[in-house]
mmCIF file of C-alpha atoms and ligand atoms in Angstrom:
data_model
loop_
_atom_site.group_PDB
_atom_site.id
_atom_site.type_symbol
_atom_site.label_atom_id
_atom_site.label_comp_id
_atom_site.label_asym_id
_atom_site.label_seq_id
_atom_site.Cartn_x
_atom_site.Cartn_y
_atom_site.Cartn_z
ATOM 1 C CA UNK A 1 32.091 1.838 -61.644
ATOM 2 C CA UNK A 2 35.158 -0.276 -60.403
ATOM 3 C CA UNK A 3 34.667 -2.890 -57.934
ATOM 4 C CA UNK A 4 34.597 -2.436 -54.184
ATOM 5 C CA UNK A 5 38.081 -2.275 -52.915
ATOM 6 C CA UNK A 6 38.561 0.777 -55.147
ATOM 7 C CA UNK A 7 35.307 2.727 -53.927
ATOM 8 C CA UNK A 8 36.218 5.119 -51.423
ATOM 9 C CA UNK A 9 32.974 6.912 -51.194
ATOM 10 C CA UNK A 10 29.123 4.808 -51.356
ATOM 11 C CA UNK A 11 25.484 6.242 -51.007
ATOM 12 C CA UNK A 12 22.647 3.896 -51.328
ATOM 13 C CA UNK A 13 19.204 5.382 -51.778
ATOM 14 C CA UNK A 14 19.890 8.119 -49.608
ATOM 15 C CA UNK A 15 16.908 9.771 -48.061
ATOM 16 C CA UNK A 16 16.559 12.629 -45.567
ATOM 17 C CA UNK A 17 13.318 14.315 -45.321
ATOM 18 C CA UNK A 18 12.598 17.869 -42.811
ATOM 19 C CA UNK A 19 9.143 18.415 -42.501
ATOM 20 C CA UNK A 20 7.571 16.956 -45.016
ATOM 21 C CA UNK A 21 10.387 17.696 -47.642
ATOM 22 C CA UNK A 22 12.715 15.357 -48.898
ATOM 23 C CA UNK A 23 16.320 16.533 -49.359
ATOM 24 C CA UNK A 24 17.843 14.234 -50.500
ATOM 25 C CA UNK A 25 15.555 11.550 -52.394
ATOM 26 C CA UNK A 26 16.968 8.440 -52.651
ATOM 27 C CA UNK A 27 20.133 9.996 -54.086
ATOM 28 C CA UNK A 28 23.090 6.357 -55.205
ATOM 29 C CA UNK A 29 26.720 7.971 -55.508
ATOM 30 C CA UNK A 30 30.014 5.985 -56.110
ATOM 31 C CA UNK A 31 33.211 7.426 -56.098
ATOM 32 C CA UNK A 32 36.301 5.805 -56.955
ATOM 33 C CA UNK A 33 39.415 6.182 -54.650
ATOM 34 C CA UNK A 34 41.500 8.695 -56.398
ATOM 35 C CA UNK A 35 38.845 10.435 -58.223
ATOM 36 C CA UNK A 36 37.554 14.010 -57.922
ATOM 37 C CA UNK A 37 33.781 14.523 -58.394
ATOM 38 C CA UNK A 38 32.097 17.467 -58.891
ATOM 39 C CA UNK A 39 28.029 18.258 -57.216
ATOM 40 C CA UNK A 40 27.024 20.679 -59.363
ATOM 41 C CA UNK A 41 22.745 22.442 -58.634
ATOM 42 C CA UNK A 42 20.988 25.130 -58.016
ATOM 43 C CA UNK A 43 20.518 26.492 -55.090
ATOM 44 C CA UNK A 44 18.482 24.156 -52.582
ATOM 45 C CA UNK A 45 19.373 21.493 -55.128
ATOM 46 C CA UNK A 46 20.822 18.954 -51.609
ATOM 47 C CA UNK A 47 24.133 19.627 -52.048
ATOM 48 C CA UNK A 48 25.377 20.783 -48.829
ATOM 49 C CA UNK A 49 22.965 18.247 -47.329
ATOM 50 C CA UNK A 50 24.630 15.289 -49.477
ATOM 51 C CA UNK A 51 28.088 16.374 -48.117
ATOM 52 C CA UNK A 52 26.963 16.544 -44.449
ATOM 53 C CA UNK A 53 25.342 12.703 -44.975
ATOM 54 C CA UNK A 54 28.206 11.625 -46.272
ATOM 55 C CA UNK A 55 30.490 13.194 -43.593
ATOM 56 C CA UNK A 56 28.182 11.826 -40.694
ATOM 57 C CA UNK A 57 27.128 14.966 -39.693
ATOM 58 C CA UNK A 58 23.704 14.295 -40.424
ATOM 59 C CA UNK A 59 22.060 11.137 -40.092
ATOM 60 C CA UNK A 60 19.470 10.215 -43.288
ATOM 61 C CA UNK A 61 16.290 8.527 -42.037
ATOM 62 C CA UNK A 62 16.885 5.549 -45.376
ATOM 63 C CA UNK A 63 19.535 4.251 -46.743
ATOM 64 C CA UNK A 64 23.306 4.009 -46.421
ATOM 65 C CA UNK A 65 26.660 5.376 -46.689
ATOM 66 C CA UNK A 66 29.761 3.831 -46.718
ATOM 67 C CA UNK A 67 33.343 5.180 -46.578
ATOM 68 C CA UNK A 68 36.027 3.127 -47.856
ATOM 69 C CA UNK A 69 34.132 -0.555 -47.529
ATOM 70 C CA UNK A 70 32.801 0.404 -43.722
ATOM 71 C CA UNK A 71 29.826 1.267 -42.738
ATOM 72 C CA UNK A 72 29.414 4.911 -41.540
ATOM 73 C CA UNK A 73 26.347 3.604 -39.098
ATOM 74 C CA UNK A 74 29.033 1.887 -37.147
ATOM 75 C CA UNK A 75 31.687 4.430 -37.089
ATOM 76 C CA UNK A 76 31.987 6.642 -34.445
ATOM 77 C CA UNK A 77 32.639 10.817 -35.123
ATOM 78 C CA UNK A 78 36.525 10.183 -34.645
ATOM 79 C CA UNK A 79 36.680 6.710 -36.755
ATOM 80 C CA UNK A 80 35.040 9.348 -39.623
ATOM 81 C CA UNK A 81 37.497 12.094 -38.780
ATOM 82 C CA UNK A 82 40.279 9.817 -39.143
ATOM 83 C CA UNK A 83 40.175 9.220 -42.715
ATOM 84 C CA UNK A 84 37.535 12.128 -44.321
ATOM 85 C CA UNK A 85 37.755 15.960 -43.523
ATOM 86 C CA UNK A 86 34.464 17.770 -44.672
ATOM 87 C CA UNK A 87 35.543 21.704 -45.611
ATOM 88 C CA UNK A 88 31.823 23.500 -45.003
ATOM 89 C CA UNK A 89 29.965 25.838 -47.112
ATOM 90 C CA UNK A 90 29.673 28.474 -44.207
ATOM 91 C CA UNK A 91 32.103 29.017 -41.458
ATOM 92 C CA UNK A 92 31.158 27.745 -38.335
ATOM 93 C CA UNK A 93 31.169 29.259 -35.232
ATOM 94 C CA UNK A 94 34.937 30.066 -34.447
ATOM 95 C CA UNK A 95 34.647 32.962 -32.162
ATOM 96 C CA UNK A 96 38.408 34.239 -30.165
ATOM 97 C CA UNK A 97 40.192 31.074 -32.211
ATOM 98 C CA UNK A 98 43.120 31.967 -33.578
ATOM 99 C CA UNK A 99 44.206 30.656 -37.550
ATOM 100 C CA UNK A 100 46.959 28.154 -36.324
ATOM 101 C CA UNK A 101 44.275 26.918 -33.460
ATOM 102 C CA UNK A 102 41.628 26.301 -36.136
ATOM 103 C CA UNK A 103 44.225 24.347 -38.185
ATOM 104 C CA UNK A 104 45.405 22.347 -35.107
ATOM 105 C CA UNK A 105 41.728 21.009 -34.300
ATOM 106 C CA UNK A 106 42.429 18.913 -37.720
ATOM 107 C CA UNK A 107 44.890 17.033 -35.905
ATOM 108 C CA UNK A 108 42.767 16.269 -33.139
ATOM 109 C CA UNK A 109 41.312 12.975 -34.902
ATOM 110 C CA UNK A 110 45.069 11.530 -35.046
ATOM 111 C CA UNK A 111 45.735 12.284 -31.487
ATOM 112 C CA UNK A 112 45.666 9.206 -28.754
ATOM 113 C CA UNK A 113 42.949 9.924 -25.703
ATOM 114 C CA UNK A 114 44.444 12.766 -23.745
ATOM 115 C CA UNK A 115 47.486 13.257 -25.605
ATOM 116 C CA UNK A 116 47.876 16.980 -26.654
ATOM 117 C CA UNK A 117 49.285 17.920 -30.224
ATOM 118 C CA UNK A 118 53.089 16.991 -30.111
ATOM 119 C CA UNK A 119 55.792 19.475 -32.581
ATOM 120 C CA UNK A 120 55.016 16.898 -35.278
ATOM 121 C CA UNK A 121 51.103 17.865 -35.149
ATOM 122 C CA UNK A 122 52.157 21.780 -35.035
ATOM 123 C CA UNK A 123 54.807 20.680 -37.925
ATOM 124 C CA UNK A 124 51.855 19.664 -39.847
ATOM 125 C CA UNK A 125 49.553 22.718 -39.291
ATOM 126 C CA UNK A 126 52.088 25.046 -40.405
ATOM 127 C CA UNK A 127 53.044 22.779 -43.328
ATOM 128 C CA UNK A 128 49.216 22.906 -44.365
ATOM 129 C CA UNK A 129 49.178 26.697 -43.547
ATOM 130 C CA UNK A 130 52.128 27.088 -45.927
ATOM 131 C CA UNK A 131 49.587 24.993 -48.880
ATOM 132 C CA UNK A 132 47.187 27.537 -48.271
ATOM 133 C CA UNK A 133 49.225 30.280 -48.176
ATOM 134 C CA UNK A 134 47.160 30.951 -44.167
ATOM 135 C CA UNK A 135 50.572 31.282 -42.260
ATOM 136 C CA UNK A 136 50.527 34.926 -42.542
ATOM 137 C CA UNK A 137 47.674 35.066 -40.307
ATOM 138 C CA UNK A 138 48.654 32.204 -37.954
ATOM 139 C CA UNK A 139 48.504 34.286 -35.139
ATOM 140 C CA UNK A 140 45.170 36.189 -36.305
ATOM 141 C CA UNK A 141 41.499 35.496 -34.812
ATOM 142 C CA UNK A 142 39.045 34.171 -37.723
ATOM 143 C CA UNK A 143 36.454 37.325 -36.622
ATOM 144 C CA UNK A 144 39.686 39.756 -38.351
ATOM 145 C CA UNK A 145 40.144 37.543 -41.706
ATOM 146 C CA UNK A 146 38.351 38.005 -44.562
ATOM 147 C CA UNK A 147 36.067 35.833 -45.913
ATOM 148 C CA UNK A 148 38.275 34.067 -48.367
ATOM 149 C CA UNK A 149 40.823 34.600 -45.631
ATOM 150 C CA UNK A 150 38.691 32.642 -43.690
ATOM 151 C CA UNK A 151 38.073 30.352 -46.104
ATOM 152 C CA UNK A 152 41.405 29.011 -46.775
ATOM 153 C CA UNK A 153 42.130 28.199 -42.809
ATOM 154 C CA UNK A 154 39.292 25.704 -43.164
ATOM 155 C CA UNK A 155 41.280 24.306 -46.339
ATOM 156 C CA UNK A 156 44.049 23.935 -44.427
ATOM 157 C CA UNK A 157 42.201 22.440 -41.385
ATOM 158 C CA UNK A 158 40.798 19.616 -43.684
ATOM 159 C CA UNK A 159 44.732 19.492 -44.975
ATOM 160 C CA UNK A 160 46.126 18.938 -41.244
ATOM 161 C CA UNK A 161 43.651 16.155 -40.761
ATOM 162 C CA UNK A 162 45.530 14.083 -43.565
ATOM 163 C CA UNK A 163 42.662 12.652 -44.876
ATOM 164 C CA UNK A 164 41.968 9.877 -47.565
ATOM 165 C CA UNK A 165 38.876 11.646 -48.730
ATOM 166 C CA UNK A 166 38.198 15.179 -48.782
ATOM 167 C CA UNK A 167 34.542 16.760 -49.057
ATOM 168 C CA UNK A 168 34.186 20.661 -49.800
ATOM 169 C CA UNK A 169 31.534 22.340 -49.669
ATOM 170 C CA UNK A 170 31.757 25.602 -52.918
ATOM 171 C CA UNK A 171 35.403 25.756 -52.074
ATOM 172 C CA UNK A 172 35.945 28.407 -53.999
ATOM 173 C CA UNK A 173 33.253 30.814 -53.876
ATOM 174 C CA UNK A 174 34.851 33.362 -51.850
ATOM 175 C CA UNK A 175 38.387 33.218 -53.231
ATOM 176 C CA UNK A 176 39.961 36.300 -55.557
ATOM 177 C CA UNK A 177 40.590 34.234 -59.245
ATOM 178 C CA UNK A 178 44.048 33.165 -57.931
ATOM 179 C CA UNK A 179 43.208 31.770 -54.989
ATOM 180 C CA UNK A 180 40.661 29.598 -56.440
ATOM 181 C CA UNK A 181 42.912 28.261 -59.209
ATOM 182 C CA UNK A 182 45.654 27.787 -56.411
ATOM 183 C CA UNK A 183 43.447 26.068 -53.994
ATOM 184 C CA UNK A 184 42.213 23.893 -56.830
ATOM 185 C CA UNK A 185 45.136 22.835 -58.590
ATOM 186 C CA UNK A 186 46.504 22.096 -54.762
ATOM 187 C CA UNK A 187 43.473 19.525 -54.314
ATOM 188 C CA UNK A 188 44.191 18.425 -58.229
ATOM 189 C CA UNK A 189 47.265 17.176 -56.915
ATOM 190 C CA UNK A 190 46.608 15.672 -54.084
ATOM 191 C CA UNK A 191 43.891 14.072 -55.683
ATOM 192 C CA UNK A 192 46.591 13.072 -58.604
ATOM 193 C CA UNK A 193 48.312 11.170 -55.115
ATOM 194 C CA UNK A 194 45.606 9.538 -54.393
ATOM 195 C CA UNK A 195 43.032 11.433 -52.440
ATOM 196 C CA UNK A 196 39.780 11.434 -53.265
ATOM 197 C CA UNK A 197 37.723 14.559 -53.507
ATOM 198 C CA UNK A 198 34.017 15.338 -53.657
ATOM 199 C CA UNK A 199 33.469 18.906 -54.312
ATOM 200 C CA UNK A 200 30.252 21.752 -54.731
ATOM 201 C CA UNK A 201 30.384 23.848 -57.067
ATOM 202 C CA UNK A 202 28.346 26.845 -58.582
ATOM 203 C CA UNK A 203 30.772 27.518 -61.396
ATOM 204 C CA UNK A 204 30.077 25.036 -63.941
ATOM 205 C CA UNK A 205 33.506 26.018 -65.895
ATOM 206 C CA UNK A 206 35.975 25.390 -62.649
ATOM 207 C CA UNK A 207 33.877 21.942 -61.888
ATOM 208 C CA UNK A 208 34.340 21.161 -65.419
ATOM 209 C CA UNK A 209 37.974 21.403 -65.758
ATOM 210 C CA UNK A 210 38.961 20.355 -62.175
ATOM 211 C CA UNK A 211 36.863 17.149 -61.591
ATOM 212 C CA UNK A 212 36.910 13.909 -63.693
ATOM 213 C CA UNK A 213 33.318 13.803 -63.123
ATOM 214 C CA UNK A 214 30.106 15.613 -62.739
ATOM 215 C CA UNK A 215 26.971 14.392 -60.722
ATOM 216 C CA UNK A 216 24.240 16.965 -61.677
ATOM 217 C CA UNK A 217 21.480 17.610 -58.130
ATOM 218 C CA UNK A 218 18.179 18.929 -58.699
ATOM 219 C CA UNK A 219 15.776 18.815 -56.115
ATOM 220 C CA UNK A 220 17.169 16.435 -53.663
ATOM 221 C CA UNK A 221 17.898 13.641 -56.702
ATOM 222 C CA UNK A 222 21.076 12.901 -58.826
ATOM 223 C CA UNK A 223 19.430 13.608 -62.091
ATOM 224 C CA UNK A 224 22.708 13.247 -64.277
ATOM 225 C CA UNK A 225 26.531 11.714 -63.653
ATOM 226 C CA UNK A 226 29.342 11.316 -65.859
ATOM 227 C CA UNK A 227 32.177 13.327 -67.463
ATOM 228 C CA UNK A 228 31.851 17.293 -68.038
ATOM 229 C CA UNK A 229 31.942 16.122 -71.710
ATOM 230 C CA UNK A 230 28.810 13.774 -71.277
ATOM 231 C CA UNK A 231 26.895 15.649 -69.158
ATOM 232 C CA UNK A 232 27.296 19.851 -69.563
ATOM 233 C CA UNK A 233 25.276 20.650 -72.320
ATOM 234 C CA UNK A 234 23.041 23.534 -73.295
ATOM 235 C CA UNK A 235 19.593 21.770 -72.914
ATOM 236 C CA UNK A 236 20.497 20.038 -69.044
ATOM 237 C CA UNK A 237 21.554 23.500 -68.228
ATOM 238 C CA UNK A 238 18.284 25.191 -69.127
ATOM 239 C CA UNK A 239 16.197 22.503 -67.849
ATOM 240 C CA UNK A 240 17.997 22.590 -64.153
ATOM 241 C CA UNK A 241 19.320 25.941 -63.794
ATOM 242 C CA UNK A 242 16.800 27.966 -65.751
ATOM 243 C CA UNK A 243 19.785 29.878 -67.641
ATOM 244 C CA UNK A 244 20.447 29.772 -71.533
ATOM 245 C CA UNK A 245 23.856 28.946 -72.294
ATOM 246 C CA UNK A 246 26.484 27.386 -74.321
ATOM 247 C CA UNK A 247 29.532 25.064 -74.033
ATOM 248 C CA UNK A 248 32.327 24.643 -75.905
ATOM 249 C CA UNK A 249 36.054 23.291 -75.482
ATOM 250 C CA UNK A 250 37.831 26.165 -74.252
ATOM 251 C CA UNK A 251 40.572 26.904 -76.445
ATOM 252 C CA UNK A 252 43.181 27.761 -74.436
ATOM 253 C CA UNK A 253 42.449 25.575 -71.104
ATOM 254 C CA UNK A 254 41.519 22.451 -72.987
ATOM 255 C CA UNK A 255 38.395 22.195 -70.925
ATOM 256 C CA UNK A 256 34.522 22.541 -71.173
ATOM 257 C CA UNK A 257 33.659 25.596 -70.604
ATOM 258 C CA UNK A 258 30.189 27.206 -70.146
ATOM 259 C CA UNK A 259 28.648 30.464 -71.298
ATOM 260 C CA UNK A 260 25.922 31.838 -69.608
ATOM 261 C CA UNK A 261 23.597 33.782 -72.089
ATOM 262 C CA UNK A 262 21.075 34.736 -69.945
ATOM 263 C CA UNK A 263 18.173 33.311 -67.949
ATOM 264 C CA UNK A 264 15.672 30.792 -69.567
ATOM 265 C CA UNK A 265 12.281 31.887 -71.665
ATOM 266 C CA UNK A 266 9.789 32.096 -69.191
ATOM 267 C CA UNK A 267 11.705 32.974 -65.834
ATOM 268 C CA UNK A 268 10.310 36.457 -64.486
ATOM 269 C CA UNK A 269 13.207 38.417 -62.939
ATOM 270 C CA UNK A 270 13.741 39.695 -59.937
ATOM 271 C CA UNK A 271 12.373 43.080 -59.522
ATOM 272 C CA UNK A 272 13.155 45.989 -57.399
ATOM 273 C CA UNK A 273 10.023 46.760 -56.123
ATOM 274 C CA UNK A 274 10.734 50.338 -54.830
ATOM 275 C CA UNK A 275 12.323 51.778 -58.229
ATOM 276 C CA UNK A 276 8.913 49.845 -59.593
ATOM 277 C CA UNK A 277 7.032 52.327 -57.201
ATOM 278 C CA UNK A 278 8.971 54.936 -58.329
ATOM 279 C CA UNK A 279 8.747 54.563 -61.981
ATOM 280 C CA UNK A 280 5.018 54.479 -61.539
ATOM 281 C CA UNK A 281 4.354 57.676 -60.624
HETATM 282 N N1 ADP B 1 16.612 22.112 -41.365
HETATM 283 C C1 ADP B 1 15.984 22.379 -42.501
HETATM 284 N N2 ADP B 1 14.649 22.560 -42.537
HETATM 285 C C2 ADP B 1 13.988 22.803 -43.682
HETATM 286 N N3 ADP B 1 14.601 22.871 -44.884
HETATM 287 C C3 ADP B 1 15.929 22.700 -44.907
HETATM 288 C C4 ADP B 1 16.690 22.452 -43.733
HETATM 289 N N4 ADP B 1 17.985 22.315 -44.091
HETATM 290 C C5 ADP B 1 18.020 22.500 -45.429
HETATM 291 N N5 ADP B 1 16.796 22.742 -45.913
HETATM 292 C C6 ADP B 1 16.446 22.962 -47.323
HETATM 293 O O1 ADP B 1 16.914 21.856 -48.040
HETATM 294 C C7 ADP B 1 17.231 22.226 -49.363
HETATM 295 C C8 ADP B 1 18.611 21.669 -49.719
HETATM 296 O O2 ADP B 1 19.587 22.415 -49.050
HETATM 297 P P1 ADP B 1 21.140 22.304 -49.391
HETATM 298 O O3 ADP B 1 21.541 20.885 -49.326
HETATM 299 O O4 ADP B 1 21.825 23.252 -48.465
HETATM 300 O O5 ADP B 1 21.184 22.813 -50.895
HETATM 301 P P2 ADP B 1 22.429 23.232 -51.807
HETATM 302 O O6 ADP B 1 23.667 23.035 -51.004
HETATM 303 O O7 ADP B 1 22.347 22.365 -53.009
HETATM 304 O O8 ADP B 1 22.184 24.670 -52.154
HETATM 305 C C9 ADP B 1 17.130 23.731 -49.395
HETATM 306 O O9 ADP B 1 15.898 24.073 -50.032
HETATM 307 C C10 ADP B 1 17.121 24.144 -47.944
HETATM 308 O O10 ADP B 1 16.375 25.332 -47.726
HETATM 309 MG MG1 MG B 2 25.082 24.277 -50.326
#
């Protein structure tokens, strides 16, 4: 990896550990400023948990993060805000909010100690509402949006917040197939500016041809890290996601792309224990 001045993103033998588990297990991540990385695991992998460390949100009981050179220990939640917006997996809690209010809140780290949002914060909601294609429901509570709906005002809350390094949390996984390649190729770009993006993902294909690299989570550890080229490949796949499958260049998008064939020798499937009853009478 490139030297310090160009690391936006640092996590040194990470460790975070919930009754007796250990999330995240001593988990090292670089990431260069203007790159895009891709978390790709299973589920339960630490993930989600990885993000939130990173983003401050939680607090890991060993070792250290650090966001653009400075230590996150010694940052306050605003100082964070400032520079990194953290798009989450699930929605929180937005109950009676309207779109447009959600997307203003990402302003709220730019804004002086009781200063209110001024036309050039409101400016730069609806500009990040237009990105998302969200301004049709500016006026709309979150409870009446759907959950890609939804899911797109918290893209373009992270947007608003202009920030130098963007964490999201499966993006994509409730987005219709346009919306995910528009969402995508919208981060691409900015990324392309400059930004730099960490990103979950559960389809390997879309983290393959977005990101310029992959960090591969299994059970709370970084297990492998480098280019979709370098690291997708059919026997990593069965080993951490218990599924069969193949890769190949896809022909038509460039990219690596992977096939799912089924799951791995050995995995019982899930079973629908009531048609079981049934059958066995
Ligand atoms: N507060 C908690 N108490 C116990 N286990 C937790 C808690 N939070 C998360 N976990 C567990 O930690 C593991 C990692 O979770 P997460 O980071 O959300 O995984 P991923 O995002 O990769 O699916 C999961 O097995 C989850 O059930
Ligand atoms: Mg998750």
């Amino acid at each position: 990896m490139n030297n310090q001045k160009n690391q936006a993103v640092s996590a040194q033998d990470l460790a975070y550990q919930v009754e007796a588990q250990w999330l995240l297990d001593g988990v090292n991540l670089s990431v260069d400023k203007g790159e895009m990385v891709g978390l790709i695991g299973p589920n339960g992998a630490g993930k989600s948990t990885l993000l939130r460390a990173i983003s401050g949100i939680l607090r890991c009981q060993d070792g250290a993060v650090t966001l653009e050179g400075k230590d996150l220990a010694n940052m306050t939640v605003k100082d964070v805000a400032a520079g990194l917006a953290l798009v989450p997996q699930i929605a929180p809690y937005t109950h009676g909010f309207t779109s447009m209010e959600l997307v203003l809140m990402g302003r709220y780290p730019h804004l002086g100690r009781f200063q209110v949002e001024s036309n050039s914060d409101e400016q730069i909601a609806r500009d990040a509402m237009a990105m998302t294609e969200t301004d049709q429901f500016a006026n709309r509570t979150l409870d009446t949006l759907s959950g890609g709906e939804r899911q797109r005002v918290f893209v373009a809350r992270a947007l608003a917040q202009q920030p130098r390094i963007l964490l999201l949390d499966e993006p994509t996984s409730n987005l219709d197939v346009l919306h995910q390649l528009m969402v995508l190729d919208l981060v691409r770009q900015l990324v392309d500016a400059g930004l730099t993006a960490v990103a979950a993902f559960h389809d390997l294909s879309i983290a393959a041809r977005y990101c310029d690299r992959l960090v591969v989570m299994s059970g709370g550890e970084v297990i492998a890290t480098g280019p979709a080229e370098d690291v997708l490949n059919p026997e990593l796949i069965e080993t951490v996601f218990k599924v069969k499958a193949a890769v190949y260049r896809d022909p038509v998008t460039g990219s690596m792309t992977v096939s799912l064939i089924g799951p791995a020798n050995g995995v019982a499937p899930l079973r629908n224990i009531s048609i079981g009853r049934n059958s066995a009478k």
